Short mmCIF file of C-alpha atoms and ligand atoms in Angstrom, two decimals:
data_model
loop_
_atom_site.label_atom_id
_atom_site.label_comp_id
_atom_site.label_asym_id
_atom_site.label_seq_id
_atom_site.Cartn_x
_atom_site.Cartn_y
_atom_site.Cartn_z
CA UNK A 1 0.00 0.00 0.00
CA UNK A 2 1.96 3.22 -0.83
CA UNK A 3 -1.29 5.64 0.81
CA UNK A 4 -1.90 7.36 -2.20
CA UNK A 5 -5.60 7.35 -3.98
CA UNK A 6 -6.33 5.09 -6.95
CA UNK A 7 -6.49 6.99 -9.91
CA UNK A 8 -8.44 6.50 -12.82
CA UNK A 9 -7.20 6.87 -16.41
CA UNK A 10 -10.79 7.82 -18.25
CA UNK A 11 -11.61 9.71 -21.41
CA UNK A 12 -14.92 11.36 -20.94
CA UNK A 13 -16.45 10.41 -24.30
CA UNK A 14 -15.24 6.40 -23.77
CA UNK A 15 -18.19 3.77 -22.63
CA UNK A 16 -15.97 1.78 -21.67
CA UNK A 17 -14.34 4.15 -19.28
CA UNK A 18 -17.71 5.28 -18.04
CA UNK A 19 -18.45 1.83 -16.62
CA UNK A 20 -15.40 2.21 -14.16
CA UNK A 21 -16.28 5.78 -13.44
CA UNK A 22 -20.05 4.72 -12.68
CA UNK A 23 -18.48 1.51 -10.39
CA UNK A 24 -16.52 4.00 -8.66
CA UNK A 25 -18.92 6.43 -8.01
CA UNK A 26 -21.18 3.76 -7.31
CA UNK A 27 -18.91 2.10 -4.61
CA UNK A 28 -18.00 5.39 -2.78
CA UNK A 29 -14.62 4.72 -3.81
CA UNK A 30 -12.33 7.71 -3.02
CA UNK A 31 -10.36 8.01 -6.38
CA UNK A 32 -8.28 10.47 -8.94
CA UNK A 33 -10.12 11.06 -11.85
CA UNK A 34 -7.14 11.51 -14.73
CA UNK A 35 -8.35 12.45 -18.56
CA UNK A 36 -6.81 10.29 -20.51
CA UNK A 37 -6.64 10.60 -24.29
CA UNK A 38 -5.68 7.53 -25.25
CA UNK A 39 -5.19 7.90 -29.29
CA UNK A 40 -1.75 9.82 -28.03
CA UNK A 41 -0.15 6.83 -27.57
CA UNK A 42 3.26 7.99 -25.98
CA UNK A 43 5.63 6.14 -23.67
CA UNK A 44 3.97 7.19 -20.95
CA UNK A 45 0.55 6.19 -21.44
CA UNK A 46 1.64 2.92 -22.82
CA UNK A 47 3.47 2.12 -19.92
CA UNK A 48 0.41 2.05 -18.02
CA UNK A 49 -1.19 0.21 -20.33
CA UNK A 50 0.56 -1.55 -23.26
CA UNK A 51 -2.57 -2.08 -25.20
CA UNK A 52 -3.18 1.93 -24.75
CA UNK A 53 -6.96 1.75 -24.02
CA UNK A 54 -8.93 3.86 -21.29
CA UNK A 55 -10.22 2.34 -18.57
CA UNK A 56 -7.37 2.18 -16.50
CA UNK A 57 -7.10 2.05 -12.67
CA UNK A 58 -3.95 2.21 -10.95
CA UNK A 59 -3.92 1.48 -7.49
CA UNK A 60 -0.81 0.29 -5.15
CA UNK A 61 1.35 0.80 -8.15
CA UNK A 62 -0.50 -1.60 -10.24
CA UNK A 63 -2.50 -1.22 -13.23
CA UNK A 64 -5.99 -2.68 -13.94
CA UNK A 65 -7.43 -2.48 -17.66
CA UNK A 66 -10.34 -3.82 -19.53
CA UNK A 67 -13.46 -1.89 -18.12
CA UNK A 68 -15.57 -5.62 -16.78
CA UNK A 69 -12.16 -6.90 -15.12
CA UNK A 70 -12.04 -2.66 -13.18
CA UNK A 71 -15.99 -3.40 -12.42
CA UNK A 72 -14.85 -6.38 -10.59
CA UNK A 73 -11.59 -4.97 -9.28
CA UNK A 74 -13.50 -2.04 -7.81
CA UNK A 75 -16.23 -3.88 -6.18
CA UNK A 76 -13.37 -6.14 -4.29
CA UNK A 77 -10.68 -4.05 -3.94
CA UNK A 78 -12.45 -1.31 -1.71
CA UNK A 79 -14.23 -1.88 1.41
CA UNK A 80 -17.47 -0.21 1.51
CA UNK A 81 -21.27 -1.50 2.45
CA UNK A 82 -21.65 -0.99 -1.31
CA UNK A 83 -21.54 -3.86 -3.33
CA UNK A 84 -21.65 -4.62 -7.33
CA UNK A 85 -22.29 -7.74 -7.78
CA UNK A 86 -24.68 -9.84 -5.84
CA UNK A 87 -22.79 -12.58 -2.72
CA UNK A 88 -24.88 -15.09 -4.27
CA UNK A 89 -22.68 -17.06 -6.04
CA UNK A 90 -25.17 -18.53 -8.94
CA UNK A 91 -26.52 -14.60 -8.52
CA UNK A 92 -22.81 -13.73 -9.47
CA UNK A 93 -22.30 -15.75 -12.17
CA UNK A 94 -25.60 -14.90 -13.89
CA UNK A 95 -24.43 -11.50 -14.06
CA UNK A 96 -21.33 -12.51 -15.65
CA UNK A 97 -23.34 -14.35 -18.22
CA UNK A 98 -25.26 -11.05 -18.74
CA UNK A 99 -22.42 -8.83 -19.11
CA UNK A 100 -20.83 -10.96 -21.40
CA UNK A 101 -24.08 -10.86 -23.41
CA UNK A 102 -23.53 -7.36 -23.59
CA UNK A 103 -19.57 -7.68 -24.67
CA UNK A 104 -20.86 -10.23 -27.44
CA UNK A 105 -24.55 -9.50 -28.51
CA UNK A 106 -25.15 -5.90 -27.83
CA UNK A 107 -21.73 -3.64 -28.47
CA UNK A 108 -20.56 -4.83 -31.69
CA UNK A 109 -23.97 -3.71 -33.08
CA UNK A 110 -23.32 -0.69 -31.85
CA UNK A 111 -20.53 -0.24 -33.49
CA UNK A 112 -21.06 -1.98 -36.85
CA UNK A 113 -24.64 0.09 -37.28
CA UNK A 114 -22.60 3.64 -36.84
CA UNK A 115 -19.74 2.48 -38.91
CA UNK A 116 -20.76 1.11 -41.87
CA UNK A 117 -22.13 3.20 -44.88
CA UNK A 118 -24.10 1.02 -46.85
CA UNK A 119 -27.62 0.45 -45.73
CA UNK A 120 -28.37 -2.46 -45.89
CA UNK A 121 -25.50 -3.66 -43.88
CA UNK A 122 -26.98 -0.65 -41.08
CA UNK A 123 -30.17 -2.42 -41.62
CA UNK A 124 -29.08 -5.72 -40.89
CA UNK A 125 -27.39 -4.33 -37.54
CA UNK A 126 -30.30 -2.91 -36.65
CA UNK A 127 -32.49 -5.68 -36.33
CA UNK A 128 -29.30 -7.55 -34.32
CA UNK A 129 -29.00 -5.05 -32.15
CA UNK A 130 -33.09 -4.89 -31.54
CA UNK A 131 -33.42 -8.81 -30.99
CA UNK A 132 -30.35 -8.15 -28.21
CA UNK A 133 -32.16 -5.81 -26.93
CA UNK A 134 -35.51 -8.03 -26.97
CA UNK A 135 -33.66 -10.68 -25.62
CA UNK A 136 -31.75 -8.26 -23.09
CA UNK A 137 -34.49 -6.44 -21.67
CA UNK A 138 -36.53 -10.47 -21.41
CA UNK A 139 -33.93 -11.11 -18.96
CA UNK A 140 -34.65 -8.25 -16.52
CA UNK A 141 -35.57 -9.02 -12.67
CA UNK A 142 -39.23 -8.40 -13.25
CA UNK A 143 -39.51 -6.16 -9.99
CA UNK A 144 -36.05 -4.67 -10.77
CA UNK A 145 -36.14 -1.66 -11.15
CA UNK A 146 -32.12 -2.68 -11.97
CA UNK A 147 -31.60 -5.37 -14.06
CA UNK A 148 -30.69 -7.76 -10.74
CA UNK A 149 -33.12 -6.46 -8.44
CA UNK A 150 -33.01 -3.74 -5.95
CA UNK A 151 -29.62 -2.34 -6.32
CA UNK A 152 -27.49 -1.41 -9.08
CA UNK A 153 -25.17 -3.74 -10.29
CA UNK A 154 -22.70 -5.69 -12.40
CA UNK A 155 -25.03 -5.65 -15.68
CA UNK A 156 -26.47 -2.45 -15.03
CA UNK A 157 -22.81 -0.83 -14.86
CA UNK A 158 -21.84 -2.90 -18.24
CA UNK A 159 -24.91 -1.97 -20.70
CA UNK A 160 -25.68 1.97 -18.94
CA UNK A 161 -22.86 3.76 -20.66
CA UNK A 162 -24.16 2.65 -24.07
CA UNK A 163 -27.79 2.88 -23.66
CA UNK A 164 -26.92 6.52 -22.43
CA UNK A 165 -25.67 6.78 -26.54
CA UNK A 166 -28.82 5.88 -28.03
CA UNK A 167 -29.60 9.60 -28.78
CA UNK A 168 -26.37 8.70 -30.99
CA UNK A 169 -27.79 6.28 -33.25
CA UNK A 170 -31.11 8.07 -33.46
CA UNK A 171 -29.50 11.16 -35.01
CA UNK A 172 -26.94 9.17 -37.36
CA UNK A 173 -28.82 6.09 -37.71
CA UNK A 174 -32.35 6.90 -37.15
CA UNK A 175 -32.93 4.18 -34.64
CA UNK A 176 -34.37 3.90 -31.20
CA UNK A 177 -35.99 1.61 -28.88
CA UNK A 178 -39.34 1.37 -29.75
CA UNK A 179 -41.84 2.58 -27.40
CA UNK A 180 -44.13 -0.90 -27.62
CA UNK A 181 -45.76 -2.89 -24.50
CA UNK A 182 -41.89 -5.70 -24.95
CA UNK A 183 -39.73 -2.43 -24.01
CA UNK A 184 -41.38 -0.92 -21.53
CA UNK A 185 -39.50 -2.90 -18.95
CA UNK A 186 -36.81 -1.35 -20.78
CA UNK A 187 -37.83 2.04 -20.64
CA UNK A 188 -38.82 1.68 -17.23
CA UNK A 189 -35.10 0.54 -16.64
CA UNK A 190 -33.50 3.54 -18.50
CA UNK A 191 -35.47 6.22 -16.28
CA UNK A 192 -34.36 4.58 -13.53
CA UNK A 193 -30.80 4.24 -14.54
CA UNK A 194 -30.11 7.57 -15.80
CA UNK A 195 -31.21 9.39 -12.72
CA UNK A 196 -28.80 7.02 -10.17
CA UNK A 197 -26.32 9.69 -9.23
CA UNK A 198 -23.09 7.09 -10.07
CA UNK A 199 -24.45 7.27 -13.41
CA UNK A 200 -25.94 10.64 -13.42
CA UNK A 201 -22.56 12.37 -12.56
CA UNK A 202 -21.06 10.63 -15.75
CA UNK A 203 -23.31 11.53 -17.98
CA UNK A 204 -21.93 14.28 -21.05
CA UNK A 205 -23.34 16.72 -23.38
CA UNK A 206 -26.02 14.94 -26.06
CA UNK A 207 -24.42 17.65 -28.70
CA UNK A 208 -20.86 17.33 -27.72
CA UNK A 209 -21.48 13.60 -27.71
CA UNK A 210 -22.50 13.59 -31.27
CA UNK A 211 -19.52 15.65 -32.64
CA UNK A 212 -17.30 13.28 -31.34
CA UNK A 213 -19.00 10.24 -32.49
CA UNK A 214 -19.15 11.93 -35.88
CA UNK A 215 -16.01 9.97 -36.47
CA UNK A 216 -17.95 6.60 -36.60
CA UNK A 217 -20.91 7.86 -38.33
CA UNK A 218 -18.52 8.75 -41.55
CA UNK A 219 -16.31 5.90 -41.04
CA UNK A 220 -12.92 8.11 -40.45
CA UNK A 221 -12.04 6.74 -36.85
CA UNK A 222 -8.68 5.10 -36.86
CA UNK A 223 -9.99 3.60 -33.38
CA UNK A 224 -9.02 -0.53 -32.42
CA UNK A 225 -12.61 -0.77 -31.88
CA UNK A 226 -13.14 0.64 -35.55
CA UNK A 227 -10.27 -1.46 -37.23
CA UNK A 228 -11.69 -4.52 -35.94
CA UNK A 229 -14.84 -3.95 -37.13
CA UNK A 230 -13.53 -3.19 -40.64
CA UNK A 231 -11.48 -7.02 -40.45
CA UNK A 232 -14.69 -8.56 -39.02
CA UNK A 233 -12.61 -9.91 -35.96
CA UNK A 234 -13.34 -9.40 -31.67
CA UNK A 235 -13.32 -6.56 -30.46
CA UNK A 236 -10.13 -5.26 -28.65
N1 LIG B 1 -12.16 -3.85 -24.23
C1 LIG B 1 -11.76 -2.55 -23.74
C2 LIG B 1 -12.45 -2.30 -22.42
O1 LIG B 1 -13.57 -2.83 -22.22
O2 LIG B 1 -11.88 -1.63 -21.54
C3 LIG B 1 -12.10 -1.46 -24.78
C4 LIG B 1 -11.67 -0.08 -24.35
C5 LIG B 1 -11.64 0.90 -25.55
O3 LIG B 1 -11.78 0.52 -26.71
N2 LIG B 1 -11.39 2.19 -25.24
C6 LIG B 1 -11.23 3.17 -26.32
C7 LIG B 1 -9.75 3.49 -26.46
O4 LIG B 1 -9.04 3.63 -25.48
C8 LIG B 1 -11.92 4.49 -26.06
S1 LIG B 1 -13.66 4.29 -26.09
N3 LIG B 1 -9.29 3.62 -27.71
C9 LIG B 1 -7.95 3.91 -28.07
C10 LIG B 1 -7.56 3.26 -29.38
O5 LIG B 1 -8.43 2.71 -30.06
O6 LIG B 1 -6.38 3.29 -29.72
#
């Protein structure tokens, strides 16, 4: 232990920062917030982390990347009466199985329906991303109002940062959640999400959002999440 607070390395615009901002926040973890841009790949940043991707957590001189591993790290690394995910252990892992689905069934959609330029291929990611939503929002604790139940958690903390970008795909895309009878759970969900101060207090600017994503609307982002779109291979 060398005293000093964990700091994390976040870029404000990055989802995948935002879910270790909204753990933190969420945990009462005392913490150094650092803005990281982390296209300026200098020796510096990549000797934090060599794969040169925000989040990043350093705490007791070590580093902690990939934003579900810093969900994790956060909830068991600091002692507070908050926790992520549930004690439970089949509770636990069913979380993990969620959050996965969100790594595997949710966030390439994302990605490939901003991305690509010819319709049909934004079509086609459309209706994926609307049956993993269908399929997504199926799986919610029926009383929630967070996906798990009472508190918010693991799953919440993996899918908030992107359903906070819909107003994205609306503008570029044209899509949105429907507002049928199968989403309301969904919607229901949302409102309660987006007004949970760990996730309120991360929250940016709709219009200064869309700039920024302006890059993956035209296809000009030289991002690793971009390039492996492009090659049709996992995401980094
Ligand atoms: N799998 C990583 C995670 O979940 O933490 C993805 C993180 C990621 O792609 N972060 C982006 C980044 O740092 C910003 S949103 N990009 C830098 C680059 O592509 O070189």
């Amino acid at each position: 232990m060398d005293g000093s607070l964990p700091k994390l390395y976040n870029a404000w615009f990055c989802p995948f920062a935002q879910r270790a901002w909204i753990a933190m926040l969420a945990k009462k973890a005392e913490f150094e917030y650092i803005e990281q841009n982390p296209y300026n790949k200098t020796p510096e940043w990549l000797a934090i982390n060599p794969n040169g991707l925000v989040p990043v957590i350093v705490h007791n001189g070590n580093a902690v990347y990939e934003s579900s591993i810093c969900i994790e790290f956060i909830d068991e690394a600091f002692s507070t009466p908050v926790t992520i995910l549930p004690k439970d252990p089949y509770k636990r892992a069913h979380g993990r199985m969620w959050g996965d689905f969100v790594s595997k069934k949710l966030v390439p959609h994302f990605y490939t329906m901003l991305l690509k330029q010819d319709k049909e291929d934004q079509e086609e990611a459309k209706t994926k991303y609307l049956e993993g939503l269908r399929t997504f929002t199926n799986e919610m604790d029926p009383e929630g109002p967070f996906f798990q139940g009472k508190h918010l958690g693991y799953v919440d903390i993996m899918w908030a940062p992107f359903a906070a970008r819909m107003h994205i795909l609306e503008h570029y895309r044209g899509f949105s959640v429907p507002q049928t009878d199968e989403f309301k759970r969904y919607h229901h969900w949302w409102d309660i999400i987006k007004r949970h101060s760990a996730v309120a207090n991360t929250l940016q600017d709709e219009e200064k959002m869309l700039q920024v994503y302006q890059r993956y609307a035209f296809n000009t982002t030289r991002s690793q999440v971009s390039e492996a779109i492009r090659k049709g291979t996992a995401l980094p």
